[in-house]
PDB file of C-alpha atoms and ligand atoms in Angstrom:
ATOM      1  CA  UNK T   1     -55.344  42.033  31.635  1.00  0.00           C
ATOM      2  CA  UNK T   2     -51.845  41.125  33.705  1.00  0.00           C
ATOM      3  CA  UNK T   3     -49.950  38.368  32.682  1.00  0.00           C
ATOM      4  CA  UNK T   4     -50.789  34.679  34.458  1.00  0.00           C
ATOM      5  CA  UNK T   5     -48.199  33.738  36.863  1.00  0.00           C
ATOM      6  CA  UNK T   6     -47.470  29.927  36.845  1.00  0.00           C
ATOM      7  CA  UNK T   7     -48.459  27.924  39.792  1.00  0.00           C
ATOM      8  CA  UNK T   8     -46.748  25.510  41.150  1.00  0.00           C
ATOM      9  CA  UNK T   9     -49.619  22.927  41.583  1.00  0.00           C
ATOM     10  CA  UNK T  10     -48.082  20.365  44.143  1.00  0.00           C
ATOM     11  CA  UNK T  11     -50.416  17.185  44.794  1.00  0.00           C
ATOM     12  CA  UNK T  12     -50.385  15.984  48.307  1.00  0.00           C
ATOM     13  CA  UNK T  13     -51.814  11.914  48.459  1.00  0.00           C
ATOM     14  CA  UNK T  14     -51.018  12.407  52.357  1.00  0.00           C
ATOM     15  CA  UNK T  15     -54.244  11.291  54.170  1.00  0.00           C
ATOM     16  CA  UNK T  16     -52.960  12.334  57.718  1.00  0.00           C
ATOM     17  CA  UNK T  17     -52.342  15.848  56.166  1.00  0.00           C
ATOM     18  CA  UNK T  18     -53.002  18.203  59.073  1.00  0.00           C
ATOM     19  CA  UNK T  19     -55.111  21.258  58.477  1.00  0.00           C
ATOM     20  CA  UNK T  20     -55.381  24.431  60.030  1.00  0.00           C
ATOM     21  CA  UNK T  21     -58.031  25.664  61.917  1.00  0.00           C
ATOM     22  CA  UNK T  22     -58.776  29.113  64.454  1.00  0.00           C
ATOM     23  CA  UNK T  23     -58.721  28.425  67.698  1.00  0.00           C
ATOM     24  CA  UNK T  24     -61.888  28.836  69.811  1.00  0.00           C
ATOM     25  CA  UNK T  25     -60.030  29.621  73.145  1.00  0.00           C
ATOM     26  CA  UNK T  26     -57.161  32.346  71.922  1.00  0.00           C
ATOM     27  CA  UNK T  27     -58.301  32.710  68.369  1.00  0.00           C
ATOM     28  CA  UNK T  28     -55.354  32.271  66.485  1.00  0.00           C
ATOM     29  CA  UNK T  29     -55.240  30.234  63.474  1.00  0.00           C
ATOM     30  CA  UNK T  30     -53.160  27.636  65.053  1.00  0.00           C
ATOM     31  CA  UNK T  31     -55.074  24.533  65.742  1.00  0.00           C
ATOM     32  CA  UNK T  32     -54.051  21.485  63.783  1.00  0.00           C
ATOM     33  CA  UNK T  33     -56.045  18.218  63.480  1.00  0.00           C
ATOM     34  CA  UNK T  34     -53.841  15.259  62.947  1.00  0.00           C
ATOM     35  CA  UNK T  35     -56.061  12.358  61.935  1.00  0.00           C
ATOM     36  CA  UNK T  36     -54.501   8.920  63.510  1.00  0.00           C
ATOM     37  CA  UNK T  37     -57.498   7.131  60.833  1.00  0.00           C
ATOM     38  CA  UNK T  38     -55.469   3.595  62.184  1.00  0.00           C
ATOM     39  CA  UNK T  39     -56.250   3.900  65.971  1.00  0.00           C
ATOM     40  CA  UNK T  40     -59.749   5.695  65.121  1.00  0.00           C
ATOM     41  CA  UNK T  41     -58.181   8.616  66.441  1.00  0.00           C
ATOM     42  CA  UNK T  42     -57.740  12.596  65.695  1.00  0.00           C
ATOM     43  CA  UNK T  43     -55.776  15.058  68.340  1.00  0.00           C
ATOM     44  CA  UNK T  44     -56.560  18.500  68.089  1.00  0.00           C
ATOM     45  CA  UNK T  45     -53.719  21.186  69.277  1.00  0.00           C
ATOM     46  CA  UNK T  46     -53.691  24.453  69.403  1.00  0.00           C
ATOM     47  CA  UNK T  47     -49.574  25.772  69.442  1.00  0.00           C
ATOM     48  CA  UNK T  48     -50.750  28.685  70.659  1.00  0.00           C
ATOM     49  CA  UNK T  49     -52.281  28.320  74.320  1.00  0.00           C
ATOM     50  CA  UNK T  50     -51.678  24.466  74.157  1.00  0.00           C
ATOM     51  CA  UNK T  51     -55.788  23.875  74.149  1.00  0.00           C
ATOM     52  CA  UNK T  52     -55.712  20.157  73.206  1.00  0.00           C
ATOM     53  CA  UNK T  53     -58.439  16.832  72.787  1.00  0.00           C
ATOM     54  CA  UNK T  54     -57.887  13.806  71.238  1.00  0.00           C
ATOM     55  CA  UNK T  55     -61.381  12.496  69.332  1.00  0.00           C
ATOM     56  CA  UNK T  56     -62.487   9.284  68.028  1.00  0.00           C
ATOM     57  CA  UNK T  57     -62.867   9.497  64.346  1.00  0.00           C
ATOM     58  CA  UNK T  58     -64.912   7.125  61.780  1.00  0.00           C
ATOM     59  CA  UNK T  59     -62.546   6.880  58.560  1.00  0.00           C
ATOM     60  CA  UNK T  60     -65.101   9.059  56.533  1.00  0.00           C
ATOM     61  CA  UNK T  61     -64.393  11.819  59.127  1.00  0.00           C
ATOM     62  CA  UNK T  62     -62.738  15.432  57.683  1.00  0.00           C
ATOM     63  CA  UNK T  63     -60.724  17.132  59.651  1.00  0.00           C
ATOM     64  CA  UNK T  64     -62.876  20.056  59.471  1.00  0.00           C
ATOM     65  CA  UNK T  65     -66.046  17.802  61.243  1.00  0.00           C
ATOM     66  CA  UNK T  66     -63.490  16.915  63.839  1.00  0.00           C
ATOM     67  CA  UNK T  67     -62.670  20.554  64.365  1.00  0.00           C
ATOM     68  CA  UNK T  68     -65.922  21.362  64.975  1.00  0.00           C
ATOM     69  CA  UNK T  69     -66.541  18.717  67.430  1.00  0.00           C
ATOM     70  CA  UNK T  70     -63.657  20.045  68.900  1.00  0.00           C
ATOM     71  CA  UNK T  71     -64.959  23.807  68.855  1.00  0.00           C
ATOM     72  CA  UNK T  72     -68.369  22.145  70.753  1.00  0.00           C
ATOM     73  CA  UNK T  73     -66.642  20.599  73.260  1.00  0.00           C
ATOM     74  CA  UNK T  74     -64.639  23.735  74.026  1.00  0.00           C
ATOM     75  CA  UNK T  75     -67.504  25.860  74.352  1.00  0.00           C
ATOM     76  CA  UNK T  76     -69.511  23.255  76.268  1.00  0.00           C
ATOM     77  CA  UNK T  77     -66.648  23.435  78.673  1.00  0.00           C
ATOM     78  CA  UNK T  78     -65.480  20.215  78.360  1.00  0.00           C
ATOM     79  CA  UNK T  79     -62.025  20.758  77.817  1.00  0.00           C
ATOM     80  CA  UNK T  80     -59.736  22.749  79.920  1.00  0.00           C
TER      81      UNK T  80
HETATM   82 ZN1  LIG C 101     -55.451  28.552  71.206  1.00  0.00          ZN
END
């Protein structure tokens, strides 16, 4: 078996950490959600065609639940 390579393991304690997500509109994998957990708040972005919502969030929420909120109201057609 091939040699380990060492990791790097790098600990981020952020809790506003954005994550990546595919876009439902263009598809890329562009879409951040930045949690705002303070103002019960999360905007969603995609850099790519600028498809955007800003969501009220419960503290417990992931940015992953948000996203797919996000990916509902897109393909209910609530967001232009
Ligand atoms: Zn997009």
């Amino acid at each position: 078996m091939g040699r380990r390579r060492r990791r790097k393991v790098i600990r981020v304690v952020k809790k506003s950490l954005p994550k990546i997500f595919i876009c439902p509109r263009c598809g890329a994998r562009s879409v951040k959600v930045i949690m705002n957990a303070g103002a019960g708040k999360a905007r969603v972005t995609c850099s790519i065609c600028g498809l955007s919502a800003e969501l009220p969030v419960s503290p417990s929420s992931q940015p992953v639940d948000i996203y797919c909120r996000f990916s509902d109201l897109f393909y209910a057609r609530k967001l232009t």
